[in-house]
PDB file of C-alpha atoms in Angstrom:
ATOM      1  CA  ARG A   1      19.562 -77.347  -3.413  1.00 68.00           C
ATOM      2  CA  ASP A   2      20.307 -81.235  -2.976  1.00 77.00           C
ATOM      3  CA  PHE A   3      19.260 -82.116  -6.476  1.00 84.00           C
ATOM      4  CA  SER A   4      21.069 -85.191  -7.932  1.00 90.00           C
ATOM      5  CA  TRP A   5      23.404 -84.446 -10.981  1.00 89.00           C
ATOM      6  CA  LYS A   6      21.951 -87.188 -12.915  1.00 94.00           C
ATOM      7  CA  LYS A   7      18.667 -85.904 -12.695  1.00 93.00           C
ATOM      8  CA  VAL A   8      19.419 -82.408 -14.375  1.00 90.00           C
ATOM      9  CA  VAL A   9      19.498 -83.598 -18.157  1.00 93.00           C
ATOM     10  CA  PRO A  10      16.215 -85.695 -17.821  1.00 96.00           C
ATOM     11  CA  TYR A  11      14.535 -82.439 -15.682  1.00 94.00           C
ATOM     12  CA  TRP A  12      15.517 -80.068 -18.682  1.00 93.00           C
ATOM     13  CA  ILE A  13      14.454 -82.269 -21.388  1.00 96.00           C
ATOM     14  CA  ALA A  14      11.165 -82.330 -19.471  1.00 98.00           C
ATOM     15  CA  GLN A  15      11.005 -79.160 -19.154  1.00 97.00           C
ATOM     16  CA  VAL A  16      11.479 -78.453 -22.602  1.00 97.00           C
ATOM     17  CA  VAL A  17       8.905 -81.227 -23.631  1.00 98.00           C
ATOM     18  CA  GLY A  18       6.341 -79.561 -21.237  1.00 98.00           C
ATOM     19  CA  ALA A  19       7.140 -76.115 -22.477  1.00 98.00           C
ATOM     20  CA  PHE A  20       6.716 -77.415 -26.352  1.00 98.00           C
ATOM     21  CA  LEU A  21       3.377 -79.442 -25.311  1.00 98.00           C
ATOM     22  CA  GLY A  22       2.055 -75.822 -23.708  1.00 98.00           C
ATOM     23  CA  ALA A  23       2.736 -74.019 -26.716  1.00 98.00           C
ATOM     24  CA  ALA A  24       0.974 -76.396 -28.845  1.00 98.00           C
ATOM     25  CA  ILE A  25      -2.065 -76.148 -26.511  1.00 98.00           C
ATOM     26  CA  VAL A  26      -1.947 -72.511 -26.440  1.00 97.00           C
ATOM     27  CA  TYR A  27      -1.631 -72.679 -30.608  1.00 97.00           C
ATOM     28  CA  GLN A  28      -4.643 -74.806 -30.650  1.00 98.00           C
ATOM     29  CA  LEU A  29      -6.725 -72.461 -28.557  1.00 98.00           C
ATOM     30  CA  TYR A  30      -5.666 -68.847 -29.489  1.00 96.00           C
ATOM     31  CA  GLY A  31      -4.441 -69.880 -33.230  1.00 95.00           C
ATOM     32  CA  PRO A  32      -7.618 -68.516 -34.617  1.00 96.00           C
ATOM     33  CA  VAL A  33      -7.022 -65.025 -32.798  1.00 95.00           C
ATOM     34  CA  ILE A  34      -3.500 -64.860 -33.650  1.00 95.00           C
ATOM     35  CA  ASP A  35      -3.758 -65.294 -37.395  1.00 94.00           C
ATOM     36  CA  HIS A  36      -6.574 -62.915 -37.189  1.00 95.00           C
ATOM     37  CA  PHE A  37      -4.445 -60.605 -35.160  1.00 94.00           C
ATOM     38  CA  ASN A  38      -1.828 -60.958 -38.185  1.00 93.00           C
ATOM     39  CA  GLN A  39      -4.234 -60.222 -40.728  1.00 94.00           C
ATOM     40  CA  VAL A  40      -5.376 -57.095 -39.404  1.00 95.00           C
ATOM     41  CA  GLN A  41      -2.114 -56.125 -38.490  1.00 94.00           C
ATOM     42  CA  GLN A  42      -0.738 -57.088 -42.077  1.00 93.00           C
ATOM     43  CA  LEU A  43       1.882 -59.440 -40.762  1.00 92.00           C
ATOM     44  CA  THR A  44       3.248 -62.767 -41.115  1.00 90.00           C
ATOM     45  CA  ARG A  45       4.429 -65.406 -39.314  1.00 89.00           C
ATOM     46  CA  GLU A  46       7.774 -64.867 -41.138  1.00 86.00           C
ATOM     47  CA  ALA A  47       8.298 -61.768 -40.183  1.00 87.00           C
ATOM     48  CA  GLY A  48       7.683 -62.430 -36.788  1.00 86.00           C
ATOM     49  CA  GLY A  49       3.797 -61.195 -36.216  1.00 87.00           C
ATOM     50  CA  ALA A  50       2.291 -62.212 -32.980  1.00 90.00           C
ATOM     51  CA  ALA A  51       5.502 -64.286 -31.927  1.00 89.00           C
ATOM     52  CA  GLY A  52       5.857 -62.820 -28.597  1.00 88.00           C
ATOM     53  CA  VAL A  53       3.086 -65.033 -27.848  1.00 91.00           C
ATOM     54  CA  PHE A  54       5.453 -68.170 -27.723  1.00 94.00           C
ATOM     55  CA  PHE A  55       8.793 -66.802 -27.130  1.00 94.00           C
ATOM     56  CA  THR A  56      11.029 -63.625 -25.909  1.00 93.00           C
ATOM     57  CA  ALA A  57      12.413 -61.027 -28.331  1.00 92.00           C
ATOM     58  CA  PRO A  58      14.523 -58.081 -27.302  1.00 90.00           C
ATOM     59  CA  GLY A  59      12.735 -54.953 -27.168  1.00 86.00           C
ATOM     60  CA  LEU A  60      13.371 -51.722 -29.227  1.00 86.00           C
ATOM     61  CA  ALA A  61      17.348 -50.753 -29.175  1.00 90.00           C
ATOM     62  CA  VAL A  62      17.773 -53.296 -26.692  1.00 92.00           C
ATOM     63  CA  THR A  63      21.166 -55.150 -28.022  1.00 93.00           C
ATOM     64  CA  PRO A  64      21.683 -58.712 -27.566  1.00 92.00           C
ATOM     65  CA  MET A  65      24.231 -58.074 -25.160  1.00 95.00           C
ATOM     66  CA  HIS A  66      22.063 -56.163 -22.984  1.00 95.00           C
ATOM     67  CA  ALA A  67      19.436 -58.840 -23.418  1.00 94.00           C
ATOM     68  CA  LEU A  68      21.950 -61.131 -22.129  1.00 96.00           C
ATOM     69  CA  VAL A  69      22.955 -59.346 -19.178  1.00 96.00           C
ATOM     70  CA  ASP A  70      19.362 -58.691 -18.339  1.00 95.00           C
ATOM     71  CA  GLN A  71      18.516 -62.419 -18.091  1.00 96.00           C
ATOM     72  CA  ILE A  72      21.537 -62.814 -16.468  1.00 97.00           C
ATOM     73  CA  ILE A  73      20.075 -60.497 -13.760  1.00 97.00           C
ATOM     74  CA  ILE A  74      16.553 -61.045 -13.615  1.00 96.00           C
ATOM     75  CA  THR A  75      17.073 -65.003 -13.242  1.00 97.00           C
ATOM     76  CA  ALA A  76      19.579 -64.112 -10.146  1.00 98.00           C
ATOM     77  CA  PHE A  77      17.103 -62.506  -8.650  1.00 98.00           C
ATOM     78  CA  LEU A  78      14.097 -64.837  -9.003  1.00 98.00           C
ATOM     79  CA  ILE A  79      16.750 -68.035  -7.783  1.00 97.00           C
ATOM     80  CA  PHE A  80      17.842 -65.593  -4.849  1.00 98.00           C
ATOM     81  CA  GLY A  81      14.366 -64.772  -4.177  1.00 97.00           C
ATOM     82  CA  ILE A  82      13.252 -68.707  -4.307  1.00 96.00           C
ATOM     83  CA  PHE A  83      16.004 -69.711  -1.976  1.00 95.00           C
ATOM     84  CA  ALA A  84      14.987 -66.629   0.553  1.00 94.00           C
ATOM     85  CA  ILE A  85      11.176 -67.977   0.539  1.00 94.00           C
ATOM     86  CA  THR A  86      11.847 -71.790   0.961  1.00 91.00           C
ATOM     87  CA  GLU A  87      14.792 -71.161   3.309  1.00 90.00           C
ATOM     88  CA  ARG A  88      14.283 -73.315   6.524  1.00 86.00           C
ATOM     89  CA  PHE A  89      16.466 -71.083   8.760  1.00 86.00           C
ATOM     90  CA  ASN A  90      14.508 -67.870   7.500  1.00 84.00           C
ATOM     91  CA  GLU A  91      11.968 -67.238  10.106  1.00 85.00           C
ATOM     92  CA  ALA A  92      10.506 -64.644   8.511  1.00 82.00           C
ATOM     93  CA  ALA A  93       9.553 -66.782   5.239  1.00 82.00           C
ATOM     94  CA  PRO A  94       6.053 -67.534   4.311  1.00 82.00           C
ATOM     95  CA  GLY A  95       4.608 -70.599   5.946  1.00 77.00           C
ATOM     96  CA  ALA A  96       1.540 -72.630   5.881  1.00 70.00           C
ATOM     97  CA  ASN A  97       1.913 -73.495   2.381  1.00 81.00           C
ATOM     98  CA  SER A  98       1.979 -69.814   0.884  1.00 90.00           C
ATOM     99  CA  GLY A  99       5.646 -70.033  -0.405  1.00 91.00           C
ATOM    100  CA  ALA A 100       4.335 -71.045  -4.059  1.00 93.00           C
ATOM    101  CA  LEU A 101       2.062 -67.662  -4.007  1.00 95.00           C
ATOM    102  CA  MET A 102       5.136 -65.689  -2.782  1.00 95.00           C
ATOM    103  CA  ILE A 103       7.301 -67.237  -5.671  1.00 96.00           C
ATOM    104  CA  GLY A 104       4.639 -66.331  -7.940  1.00 96.00           C
ATOM    105  CA  LEU A 105       4.327 -62.928  -6.693  1.00 97.00           C
ATOM    106  CA  LEU A 106       8.029 -62.551  -7.310  1.00 97.00           C
ATOM    107  CA  VAL A 107       8.037 -64.027 -10.936  1.00 96.00           C
ATOM    108  CA  ALA A 108       5.129 -61.186 -11.560  1.00 96.00           C
ATOM    109  CA  THR A 109       7.233 -58.600  -9.899  1.00 96.00           C
ATOM    110  CA  LEU A 110      10.333 -59.231 -11.709  1.00 96.00           C
ATOM    111  CA  GLY A 111       8.678 -59.314 -14.886  1.00 93.00           C
ATOM    112  CA  ALA A 112       6.581 -56.132 -14.424  1.00 94.00           C
ATOM    113  CA  SER A 113       9.604 -54.255 -13.643  1.00 93.00           C
ATOM    114  CA  MET A 114      12.079 -56.023 -16.111  1.00 90.00           C
ATOM    115  CA  GLY A 115       9.653 -57.317 -18.669  1.00 85.00           C
ATOM    116  CA  TYR A 116      10.499 -54.765 -21.296  1.00 85.00           C
ATOM    117  CA  LEU A 117      13.947 -55.117 -22.233  1.00 88.00           C
ATOM    118  CA  GLU A 118      12.923 -58.630 -23.953  1.00 86.00           C
ATOM    119  CA  ALA A 119      10.432 -60.399 -21.752  1.00 85.00           C
ATOM    120  CA  TRP A 120      11.827 -62.449 -19.392  1.00 86.00           C
ATOM    121  CA  ALA A 121      12.479 -66.263 -19.900  1.00 91.00           C
ATOM    122  CA  MET A 122      14.038 -66.760 -16.424  1.00 92.00           C
ATOM    123  CA  ASN A 123      13.715 -70.539 -17.650  1.00 93.00           C
ATOM    124  CA  PRO A 124      15.453 -71.508 -20.636  1.00 94.00           C
ATOM    125  CA  ALA A 125      12.851 -74.397 -21.456  1.00 95.00           C
ATOM    126  CA  ARG A 126      10.139 -71.666 -20.890  1.00 94.00           C
ATOM    127  CA  ASP A 127      11.488 -69.813 -23.883  1.00 96.00           C
ATOM    128  CA  PHE A 128      12.917 -72.759 -26.001  1.00 97.00           C
ATOM    129  CA  GLY A 129      10.271 -74.966 -26.021  1.00 98.00           C
ATOM    130  CA  PRO A 130       7.844 -72.880 -27.167  1.00 97.00           C
ATOM    131  CA  ARG A 131      10.402 -71.243 -29.578  1.00 97.00           C
ATOM    132  CA  LEU A 132      10.991 -74.737 -30.984  1.00 98.00           C
ATOM    133  CA  PHE A 133       7.245 -75.326 -31.630  1.00 98.00           C
ATOM    134  CA  ALA A 134       6.461 -71.999 -33.227  1.00 96.00           C
ATOM    135  CA  TYR A 135       9.548 -72.837 -35.707  1.00 96.00           C
ATOM    136  CA  PHE A 136       7.654 -75.822 -36.828  1.00 97.00           C
ATOM    137  CA  ALA A 137       4.287 -73.663 -36.812  1.00 95.00           C
ATOM    138  CA  GLY A 138       5.428 -71.508 -39.232  1.00 93.00           C
ATOM    139  CA  TRP A 139       7.481 -68.862 -37.839  1.00 94.00           C
ATOM    140  CA  ARG A 140      10.812 -70.443 -39.102  1.00 94.00           C
ATOM    141  CA  GLU A 141      13.415 -67.830 -38.710  1.00 95.00           C
ATOM    142  CA  ALA A 142      11.898 -65.214 -36.919  1.00 93.00           C
ATOM    143  CA  ALA A 143      11.619 -68.213 -34.044  1.00 95.00           C
ATOM    144  CA  LEU A 144      15.354 -69.671 -34.673  1.00 96.00           C
ATOM    145  CA  PRO A 145      17.551 -68.296 -35.260  1.00 95.00           C
ATOM    146  CA  ALA A 146      15.609 -65.358 -34.604  1.00 92.00           C
ATOM    147  CA  LYS A 147      16.570 -61.488 -35.310  1.00 89.00           C
ATOM    148  CA  ASP A 148      20.141 -61.056 -34.501  1.00 91.00           C
ATOM    149  CA  ASN A 149      20.815 -64.626 -33.508  1.00 94.00           C
ATOM    150  CA  TYR A 150      18.972 -63.907 -30.369  1.00 94.00           C
ATOM    151  CA  TRP A 151      17.714 -67.802 -29.469  1.00 96.00           C
ATOM    152  CA  TRP A 152      20.724 -68.531 -27.656  1.00 97.00           C
ATOM    153  CA  ILE A 153      20.243 -65.607 -25.203  1.00 97.00           C
ATOM    154  CA  PRO A 154      17.185 -67.174 -23.168  1.00 96.00           C
ATOM    155  CA  ILE A 155      19.102 -70.195 -22.641  1.00 97.00           C
ATOM    156  CA  VAL A 156      22.241 -68.878 -21.344  1.00 97.00           C
ATOM    157  CA  GLY A 157      21.307 -65.883 -19.384  1.00 97.00           C
ATOM    158  CA  PRO A 158      19.474 -67.912 -16.913  1.00 96.00           C
ATOM    159  CA  LEU A 159      22.066 -70.854 -16.962  1.00 96.00           C
ATOM    160  CA  ILE A 160      24.550 -67.999 -15.736  1.00 98.00           C
ATOM    161  CA  GLY A 161      22.391 -66.050 -13.622  1.00 98.00           C
ATOM    162  CA  GLY A 162      20.599 -69.239 -11.705  1.00 96.00           C
ATOM    163  CA  PRO A 163      23.977 -70.061 -10.166  1.00 96.00           C
ATOM    164  CA  ILE A 164      24.886 -66.428  -9.561  1.00 98.00           C
ATOM    165  CA  GLY A 165      21.806 -65.706  -7.315  1.00 98.00           C
ATOM    166  CA  ALA A 166      22.268 -69.036  -5.525  1.00 96.00           C
ATOM    167  CA  LEU A 167      25.608 -68.384  -4.843  1.00 97.00           C
ATOM    168  CA  ALA A 168      24.897 -64.907  -3.648  1.00 98.00           C
ATOM    169  CA  TYR A 169      22.217 -66.207  -1.405  1.00 96.00           C
ATOM    170  CA  GLN A 170      24.410 -68.902   0.245  1.00 95.00           C
ATOM    171  CA  TRP A 171      27.471 -66.286   0.641  1.00 96.00           C
ATOM    172  CA  LEU A 172      25.650 -63.121   1.819  1.00 96.00           C
ATOM    173  CA  ILE A 173      22.517 -64.490   3.629  1.00 94.00           C
ATOM    174  CA  LEU A 174      22.612 -68.172   4.654  1.00 92.00           C
ATOM    175  CA  PRO A 175      25.386 -67.574   7.217  1.00 90.00           C
ATOM    176  CA  PHE A 176      23.821 -64.997   9.100  1.00 89.00           C
ATOM    177  CA  LEU A 177      20.212 -65.966   9.492  1.00 87.00           C
ATOM    178  CA  PRO A 178      20.063 -66.057  13.247  1.00 88.00           C
ATOM    179  CA  ALA A 179      18.308 -69.402  13.382  1.00 84.00           C
ATOM    180  CA  ARG A 180      20.882 -70.898  11.428  1.00 80.00           C
ATOM    181  CA  VAL A 181      23.397 -69.590  13.853  1.00 80.00           C
ATOM    182  CA  ARG A 182      21.828 -70.724  16.706  1.00 80.00           C
ATOM    183  CA  HIS A 183      21.509 -74.339  14.735  1.00 80.00           C
ATOM    184  CA  LEU A 184      25.330 -74.370  14.298  1.00 81.00           C
ATOM    185  CA  GLN A 185      25.957 -73.465  18.055  1.00 78.00           C
ATOM    186  CA  GLY A 186      24.003 -76.587  19.108  1.00 78.00           C
ATOM    187  CA  ASP A 187      20.483 -74.811  20.192  1.00 69.00           C
ATOM    188  CA  THR A 188      18.366 -77.972  19.050  1.00 59.00           C
ATOM    189  CA  GLY A 189      15.186 -75.930  19.072  1.00 60.00           C
ATOM    190  CA  PRO A 190      12.127 -76.959  16.242  1.00 58.00           C
ATOM    191  CA  LEU A 191      13.190 -75.774  12.885  1.00 56.00           C
ATOM    192  CA  ASP A 192      10.555 -75.243  10.167  1.00 52.00           C
ATOM    193  CA  PRO A 193      10.223 -78.492   8.469  1.00 51.00           C
ATOM    194  CA  ARG A 194      10.323 -76.966   5.024  1.00 50.00           C
TER     195      ARG A 194
END
């Protein structure tokens, strides 16, 4: 909310660069373990061996369209939940700086409940930055374009799901929050400063 449109592209770029650098750090720390796993399992990077450390991929029997719908739904749930947790008119929302913990628990819950289908990007940069790193680190076609040209799904799905979750919250919940209704009716009582 209230995020300036002129900040959107620099924000996206910063997230992708940060995710790319994060993947590079993970590779630096765990590269020997990844290579050992691939060797023991007789996998190659080109075949996608241990690629799940860096980027998402569809589970067995999950079609690309199913994966796209899943990414839309899981991201919509995430954004809906974040709006509820951070809403200043939500009197039941966590206070005293526990919002970050609640958002972390929300991410973990969504991942645990829907993660099998193709892991859980929920943020285009979370998948694309590490996928780009993995491409340059030797995973090549297993990373980009990936099996069934999957690479675009963790980008497009969250970009559709995010606004759906935000709009659903704005239309279905926000208008009916008692504190907001009182505020609109002129009650000038204190609001949570979140």
